[in-house]
Amino acid sequence: MKLRSIEVVVPPREPHFVGDGFRVHNFIPSGYRLDMRRMDPFIMMDYNSKFYFPPSDKPRGVGVHPHRGFETVTIAYKGKVAHHDSSGGGGVIGEGDVQWMTAASGVLHKEYHEENFSKEGGDFQMVQLWVNLPAKDKMSAPKYQGITNADVNKYKLPDNAGLIDVIAGVYRDAKGPASTFSPVHMMNAKLEAGGGADFSFPKHYNTCLLVIEGSVVVNDTEQVDTNHLVLFENNDSDFTVKANEKAIVLVLSGEPLNEPIAAHGPFVMNTQQEIIQAIDDFNNGKFGVLED
Ligand code: MN
């Protein structure tokens, strides 16, 4: 079998804080070879690797801020996070859950550690992705999908190798619950020690994986440790992942939108004019109201 080549294994960058609640390694757009275009439609990836937050009476997080033109997807591995937005979306997600917020024409939102988790403290581990929207959908209505782990479709691998938790797109006959605006595959491979899985996505789909827990061997050749990302070339469809020890791997693949990107902070549009409009609209209160 001919395999999709590994372009590069990217180690985690030095972490920085987003607000006071998210200690993240940025992989996209500041990672090696990972600008906003390379993993199109995935235009941002912040990864809070497993980190212990001590108890706090005041929940840590990020205060009210706007977004327009894309979707924010938060996948929780450890800890609990609460979200509220100005379109009325909101909820709490914990281990195995996903919040999929379509900012589209614009929302204000805030993201905090859930209150009880804050009081008790504990390990916190999350990925936040920004998934770009096609130009025709950037100004559509905001929406919120709260996806619990129970909603996530689980594909049982043969030989007790583990499970594939499908969030979006498909793995074999398991379809993910998230609705997306362009073809996107997003899944967690939860592999037992010695367990393996094959993946196949159209070769022009931009594809990467992030090792959340444990360590794996990719394509039977490359050993990849926890918190490292594998960026694949677009030269073939298939790749294999085998766990050395019990492992969790986030797998992402998406059809590139191949549209112009104009980005400014929390706004990602197609033209500079649309960015100026977004800033104007934000300054004129057109993103709605949300209390701090
Ligand atoms: Mn945000």
CSV table of N, CA, C and O in Angstrom, one decimal, residues 42 46 76 93 108 118 126-127 155-156 186 195 202 212 224 232 236-237 256 260 268 270 286:
chain,number,residue,atom,x,y,z
A,42,PHE,N,-8.7,24.5,8.3
A,42,PHE,CA,-8.3,24.7,9.8
A,42,PHE,C,-7.3,25.9,9.8
A,42,PHE,O,-6.2,25.7,9.4
A,46,ASP,N,-5.0,26.1,18.8
A,46,ASP,CA,-4.3,26.3,20.1
A,46,ASP,C,-4.5,25.0,20.9
A,46,ASP,O,-5.7,24.5,21.0
A,76,ALA,N,-12.7,19.0,24.6
A,76,ALA,CA,-12.2,18.9,25.9
A,76,ALA,C,-11.7,17.5,26.2
A,76,ALA,O,-12.4,16.5,25.9
A,93,ILE,N,-18.9,22.1,28.8
A,93,ILE,CA,-18.4,20.8,28.2
A,93,ILE,C,-17.3,20.3,29.1
A,93,ILE,O,-16.5,21.0,29.8
A,108,LEU,N,-20.5,37.8,20.2
A,108,LEU,CA,-19.6,38.0,21.3
A,108,LEU,C,-19.6,36.8,22.1
A,108,LEU,O,-20.7,36.2,22.2
A,118,SER,N,-13.3,25.0,38.7
A,118,SER,CA,-12.4,26.1,39.2
A,118,SER,C,-12.1,26.0,40.7
A,118,SER,O,-11.0,26.1,41.2
A,126,MET,N,-7.3,20.8,26.5
A,126,MET,CA,-8.3,21.1,25.5
A,126,MET,C,-7.6,21.5,24.2
A,126,MET,O,-6.4,22.0,24.2
A,127,VAL,N,-8.3,21.3,23.1
A,127,VAL,CA,-7.8,21.9,21.8
A,127,VAL,C,-8.9,22.9,21.4
A,127,VAL,O,-10.1,22.6,21.5
A,155,TYR,N,-16.7,4.3,16.6
A,155,TYR,CA,-16.4,3.1,15.7
A,155,TYR,C,-15.5,2.2,16.5
A,155,TYR,O,-14.4,2.6,16.9
A,156,LYS,N,-15.9,0.9,16.7
A,156,LYS,CA,-15.1,0.0,17.4
A,156,LYS,C,-14.2,-0.7,16.4
A,156,LYS,O,-14.6,-1.3,15.5
A,186,MET,N,-13.1,15.1,11.6
A,186,MET,CA,-12.5,15.4,12.9
A,186,MET,C,-12.9,14.2,13.8
A,186,MET,O,-14.0,13.9,14.0
A,195,GLY,N,-2.6,-1.3,19.7
A,195,GLY,CA,-3.7,-1.1,18.8
A,195,GLY,C,-3.3,-0.2,17.7
A,195,GLY,O,-2.6,0.8,17.9
A,202,PRO,N,-9.3,11.9,1.0
A,202,PRO,CA,-8.8,12.3,-0.4
A,202,PRO,C,-7.5,13.0,-0.3
A,202,PRO,O,-7.3,13.8,0.7
A,212,ILE,N,-2.4,13.4,21.7
A,212,ILE,CA,-2.9,14.0,22.9
A,212,ILE,C,-2.4,13.3,24.1
A,212,ILE,O,-2.2,13.8,25.2
A,224,VAL,N,6.1,9.1,17.2
A,224,VAL,CA,5.6,10.5,17.5
A,224,VAL,C,5.2,10.5,19.0
A,224,VAL,O,4.3,9.7,19.4
A,232,PHE,N,0.8,16.0,7.3
A,232,PHE,CA,1.0,15.0,6.1
A,232,PHE,C,1.1,15.8,4.8
A,232,PHE,O,0.5,16.9,4.7
A,236,ASP,N,-0.9,11.4,-1.2
A,236,ASP,CA,-1.6,10.1,-1.2
A,236,ASP,C,-2.7,10.1,-0.2
A,236,ASP,O,-2.9,11.1,0.6
A,237,SER,N,-3.5,9.1,-0.1
A,237,SER,CA,-4.7,9.1,0.8
A,237,SER,C,-4.5,8.5,2.2
A,237,SER,O,-5.0,9.0,3.2
A,256,PRO,N,-9.7,21.8,1.2
A,256,PRO,CA,-9.3,23.2,1.3
A,256,PRO,C,-10.4,24.1,0.6
A,256,PRO,O,-10.9,23.7,-0.4
A,260,PRO,N,-9.4,33.5,-0.8
A,260,PRO,CA,-8.5,34.5,-0.1
A,260,PRO,C,-8.8,34.6,1.3
A,260,PRO,O,-9.9,34.5,1.8
A,268,VAL,N,-11.9,36.8,10.6
A,268,VAL,CA,-11.3,36.2,9.4
A,268,VAL,C,-12.2,36.3,8.2
A,268,VAL,O,-13.3,35.6,8.2
A,270,ASN,N,-12.5,37.5,3.7
A,270,ASN,CA,-11.8,37.3,2.4
A,270,ASN,C,-11.1,38.5,1.9
A,270,ASN,O,-10.2,38.4,1.1
A,286,LYS,N,-22.9,46.0,16.7
A,286,LYS,CA,-23.7,45.1,15.9
A,286,LYS,C,-23.5,43.6,16.1
A,286,LYS,O,-24.1,42.8,15.5
